PDB file of C-alpha atoms in Angstrom:
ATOM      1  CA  UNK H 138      49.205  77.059  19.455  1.00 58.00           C
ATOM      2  CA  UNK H 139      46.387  74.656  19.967  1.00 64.00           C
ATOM      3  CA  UNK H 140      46.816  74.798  23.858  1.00 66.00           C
ATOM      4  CA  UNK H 141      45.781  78.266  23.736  1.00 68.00           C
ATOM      5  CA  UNK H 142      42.291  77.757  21.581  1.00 76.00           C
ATOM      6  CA  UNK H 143      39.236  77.138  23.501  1.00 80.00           C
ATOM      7  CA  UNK H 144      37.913  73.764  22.443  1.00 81.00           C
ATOM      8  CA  UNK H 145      35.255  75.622  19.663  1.00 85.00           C
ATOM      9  CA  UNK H 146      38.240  77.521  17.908  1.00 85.00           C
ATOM     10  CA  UNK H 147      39.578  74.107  18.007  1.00 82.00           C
ATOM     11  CA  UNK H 148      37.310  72.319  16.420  1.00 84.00           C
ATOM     12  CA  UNK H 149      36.582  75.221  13.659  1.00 86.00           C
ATOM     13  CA  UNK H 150      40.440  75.007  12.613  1.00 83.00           C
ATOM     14  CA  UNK H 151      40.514  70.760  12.982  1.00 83.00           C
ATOM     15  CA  UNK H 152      37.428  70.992  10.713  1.00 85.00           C
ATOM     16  CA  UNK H 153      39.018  73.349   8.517  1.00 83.00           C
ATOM     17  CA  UNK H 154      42.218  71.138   8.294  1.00 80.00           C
ATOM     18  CA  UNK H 155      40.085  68.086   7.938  1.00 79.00           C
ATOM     19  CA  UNK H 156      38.324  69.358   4.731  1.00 81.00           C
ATOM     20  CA  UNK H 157      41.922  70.782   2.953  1.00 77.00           C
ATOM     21  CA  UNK H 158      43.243  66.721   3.433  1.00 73.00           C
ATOM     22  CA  UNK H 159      39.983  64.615   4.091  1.00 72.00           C
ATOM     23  CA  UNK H 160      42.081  61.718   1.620  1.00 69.00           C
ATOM     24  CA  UNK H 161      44.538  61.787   4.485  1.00 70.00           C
ATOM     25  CA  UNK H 162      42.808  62.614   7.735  1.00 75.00           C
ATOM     26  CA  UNK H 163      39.465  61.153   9.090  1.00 72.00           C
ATOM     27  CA  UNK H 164      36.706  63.164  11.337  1.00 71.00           C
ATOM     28  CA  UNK H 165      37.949  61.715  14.276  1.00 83.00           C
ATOM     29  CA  UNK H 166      40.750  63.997  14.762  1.00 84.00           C
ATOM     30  CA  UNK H 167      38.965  66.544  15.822  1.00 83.00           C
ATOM     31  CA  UNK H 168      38.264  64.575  19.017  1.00 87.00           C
ATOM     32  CA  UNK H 169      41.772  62.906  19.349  1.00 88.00           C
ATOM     33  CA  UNK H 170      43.311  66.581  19.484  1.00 86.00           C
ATOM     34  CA  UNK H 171      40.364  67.532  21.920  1.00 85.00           C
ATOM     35  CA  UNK H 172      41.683  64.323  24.041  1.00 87.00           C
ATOM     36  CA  UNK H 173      45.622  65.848  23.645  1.00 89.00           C
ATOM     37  CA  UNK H 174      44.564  69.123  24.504  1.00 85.00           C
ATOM     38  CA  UNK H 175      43.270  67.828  28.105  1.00 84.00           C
ATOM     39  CA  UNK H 176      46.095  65.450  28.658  1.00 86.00           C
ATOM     40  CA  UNK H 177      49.128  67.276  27.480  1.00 85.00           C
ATOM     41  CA  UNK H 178      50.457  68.781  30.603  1.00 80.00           C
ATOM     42  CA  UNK H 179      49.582  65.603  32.652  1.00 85.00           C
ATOM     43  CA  UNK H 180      51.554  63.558  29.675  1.00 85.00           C
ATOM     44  CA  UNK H 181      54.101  65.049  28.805  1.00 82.00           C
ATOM     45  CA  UNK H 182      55.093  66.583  31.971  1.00 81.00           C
ATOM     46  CA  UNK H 183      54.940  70.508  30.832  1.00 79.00           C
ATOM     47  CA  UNK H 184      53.437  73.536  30.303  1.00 76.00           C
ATOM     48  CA  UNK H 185      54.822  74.987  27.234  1.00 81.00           C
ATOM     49  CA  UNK H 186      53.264  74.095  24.340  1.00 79.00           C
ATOM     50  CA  UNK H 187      56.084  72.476  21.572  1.00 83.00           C
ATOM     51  CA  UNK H 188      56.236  72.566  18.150  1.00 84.00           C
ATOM     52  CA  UNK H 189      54.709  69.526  15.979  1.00 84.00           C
ATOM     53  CA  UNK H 190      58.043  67.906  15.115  1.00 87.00           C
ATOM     54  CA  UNK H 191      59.097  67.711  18.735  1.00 88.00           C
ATOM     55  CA  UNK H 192      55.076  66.844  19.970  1.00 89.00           C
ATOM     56  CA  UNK H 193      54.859  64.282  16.789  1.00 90.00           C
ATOM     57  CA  UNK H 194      58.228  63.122  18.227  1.00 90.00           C
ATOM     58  CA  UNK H 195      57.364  63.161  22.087  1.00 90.00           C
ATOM     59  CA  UNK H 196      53.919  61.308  21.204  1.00 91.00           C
ATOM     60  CA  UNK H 197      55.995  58.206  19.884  1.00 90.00           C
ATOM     61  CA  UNK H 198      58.824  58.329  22.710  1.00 90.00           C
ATOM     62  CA  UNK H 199      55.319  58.234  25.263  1.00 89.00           C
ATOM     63  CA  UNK H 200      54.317  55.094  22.919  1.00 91.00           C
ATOM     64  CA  UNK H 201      51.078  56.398  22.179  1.00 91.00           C
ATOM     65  CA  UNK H 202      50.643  56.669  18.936  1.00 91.00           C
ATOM     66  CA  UNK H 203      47.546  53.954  18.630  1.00 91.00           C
ATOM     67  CA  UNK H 204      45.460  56.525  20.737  1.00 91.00           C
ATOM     68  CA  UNK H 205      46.479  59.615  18.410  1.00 90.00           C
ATOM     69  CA  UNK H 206      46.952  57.935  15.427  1.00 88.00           C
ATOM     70  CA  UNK H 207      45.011  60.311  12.878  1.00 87.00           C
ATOM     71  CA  UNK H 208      47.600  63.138  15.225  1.00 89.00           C
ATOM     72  CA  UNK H 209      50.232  61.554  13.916  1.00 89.00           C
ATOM     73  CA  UNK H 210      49.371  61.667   9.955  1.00 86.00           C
ATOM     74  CA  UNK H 211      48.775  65.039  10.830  1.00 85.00           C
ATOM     75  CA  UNK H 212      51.793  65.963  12.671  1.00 87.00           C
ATOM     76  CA  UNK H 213      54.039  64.179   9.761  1.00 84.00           C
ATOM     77  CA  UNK H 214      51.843  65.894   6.769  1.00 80.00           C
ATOM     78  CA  UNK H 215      52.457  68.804   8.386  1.00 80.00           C
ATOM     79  CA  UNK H 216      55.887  68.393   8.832  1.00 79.00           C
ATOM     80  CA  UNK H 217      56.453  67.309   5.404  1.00 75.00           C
ATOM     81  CA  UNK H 218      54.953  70.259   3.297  1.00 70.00           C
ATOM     82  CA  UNK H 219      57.754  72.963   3.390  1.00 61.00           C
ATOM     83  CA  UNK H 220      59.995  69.879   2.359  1.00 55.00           C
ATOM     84  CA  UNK H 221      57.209  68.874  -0.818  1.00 50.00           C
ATOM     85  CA  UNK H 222      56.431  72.554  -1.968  1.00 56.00           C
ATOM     86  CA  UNK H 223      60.470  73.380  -2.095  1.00 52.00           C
ATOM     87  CA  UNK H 224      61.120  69.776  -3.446  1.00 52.00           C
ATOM     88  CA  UNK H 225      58.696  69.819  -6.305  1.00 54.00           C
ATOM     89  CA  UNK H 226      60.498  71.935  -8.591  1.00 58.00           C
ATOM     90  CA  UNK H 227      63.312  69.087  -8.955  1.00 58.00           C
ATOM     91  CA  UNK H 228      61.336  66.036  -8.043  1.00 59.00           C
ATOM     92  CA  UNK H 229      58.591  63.948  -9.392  1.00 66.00           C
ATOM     93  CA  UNK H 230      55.318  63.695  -8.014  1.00 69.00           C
ATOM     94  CA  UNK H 231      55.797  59.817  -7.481  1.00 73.00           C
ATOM     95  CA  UNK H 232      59.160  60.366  -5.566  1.00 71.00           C
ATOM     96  CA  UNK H 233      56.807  63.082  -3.448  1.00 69.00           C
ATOM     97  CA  UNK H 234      54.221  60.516  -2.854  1.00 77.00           C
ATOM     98  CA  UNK H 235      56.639  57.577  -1.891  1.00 78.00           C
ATOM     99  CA  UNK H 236      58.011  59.960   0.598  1.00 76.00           C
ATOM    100  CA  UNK H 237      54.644  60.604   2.045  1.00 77.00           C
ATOM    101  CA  UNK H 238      54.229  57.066   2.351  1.00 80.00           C
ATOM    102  CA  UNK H 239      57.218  56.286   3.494  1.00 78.00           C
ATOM    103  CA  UNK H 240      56.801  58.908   6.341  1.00 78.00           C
ATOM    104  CA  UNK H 241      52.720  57.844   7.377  1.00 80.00           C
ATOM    105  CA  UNK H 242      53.836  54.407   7.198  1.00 80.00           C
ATOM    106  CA  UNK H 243      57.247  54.846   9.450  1.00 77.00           C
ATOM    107  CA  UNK H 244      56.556  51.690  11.593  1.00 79.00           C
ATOM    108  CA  UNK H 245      56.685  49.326   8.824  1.00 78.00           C
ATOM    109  CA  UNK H 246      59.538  51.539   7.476  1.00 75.00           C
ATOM    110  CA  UNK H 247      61.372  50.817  10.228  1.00 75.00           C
ATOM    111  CA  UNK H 248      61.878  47.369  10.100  1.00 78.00           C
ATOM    112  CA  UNK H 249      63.275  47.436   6.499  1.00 74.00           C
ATOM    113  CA  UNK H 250      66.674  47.110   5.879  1.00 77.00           C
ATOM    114  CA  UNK H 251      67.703  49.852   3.940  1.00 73.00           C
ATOM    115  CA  UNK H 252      71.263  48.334   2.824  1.00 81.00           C
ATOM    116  CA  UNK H 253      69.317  46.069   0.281  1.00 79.00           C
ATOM    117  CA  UNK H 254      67.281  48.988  -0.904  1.00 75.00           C
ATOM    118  CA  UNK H 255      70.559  50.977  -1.264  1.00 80.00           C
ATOM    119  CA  UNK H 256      72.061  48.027  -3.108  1.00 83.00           C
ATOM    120  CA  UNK H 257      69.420  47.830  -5.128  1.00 82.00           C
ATOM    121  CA  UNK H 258      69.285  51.176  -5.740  1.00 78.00           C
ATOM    122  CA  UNK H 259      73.136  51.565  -6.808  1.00 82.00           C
ATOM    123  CA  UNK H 260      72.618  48.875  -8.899  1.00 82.00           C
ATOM    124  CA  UNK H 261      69.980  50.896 -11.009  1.00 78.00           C
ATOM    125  CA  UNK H 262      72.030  53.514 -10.781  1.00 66.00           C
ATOM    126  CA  UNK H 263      74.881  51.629 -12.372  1.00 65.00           C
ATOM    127  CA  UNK H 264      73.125  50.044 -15.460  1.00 61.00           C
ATOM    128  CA  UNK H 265      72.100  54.112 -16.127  1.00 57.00           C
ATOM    129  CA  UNK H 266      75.696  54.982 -16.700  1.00 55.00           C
TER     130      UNK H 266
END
């Protein structure tokens, strides 16, 4: 959808966006979407605008998330809020919050090894029961 705004609409909705999450997302991504806007096409090699969990997705496979970094908290906020407002019902707000972190923070994320945090986990679990 933002291929097809003029770079004023743009900015109006960015701005817009940037005010509902201003914790999360700083002023400059009005200009880094500005930036993807012109270099889409050339980029990624197409036309046809895509939705954010395949651009969020085709951003990282390009390697550039350090130029569209504030994109990319977007893009995974974004992508994360159906999930929180039909999760919150049967899940705390610290679980939703360590999930939001988790996701933001996915490079670090990625380098853990989740069998000790499952072991650990299970053996929480356990002394529950």
């Amino acid at each position: 959808m933002y291929n097809s705004l003029n770079e004023k609409e743009l900015k109006v909705k960015v701005e817009d966006l940037i005010r509902q999450f201003k914790s999360s997302l700083g002023v400059n991504l009005c200009d880094e979407i500005v930036h993807l806007k012109h270099i889409y096409s050339v980029v990624f090699e197409s036309k046809i605008e895509v939705g954010p969990l395949k651009l969020l997705n085709l951003i990282c496979e390009k390697n550039l998330e350090p130029v569209f970094m504030i994109v990319c908290i977007a893009l995974r906020l974004f992508c994360t809020l159906p999930l929180t407002t039909w999760q919150r019902a049967s899940m705390s707000q610290q679980c939703l919050n360590s999930l939001s972190l988790l996701a933001i923070e996915h490079i670090v994320a990625s380098t853990l090894d989740f069998r000790d945090v499952i072991d650990e986990f299970a053996n929480k679990n356990a002394r529950k029961i």
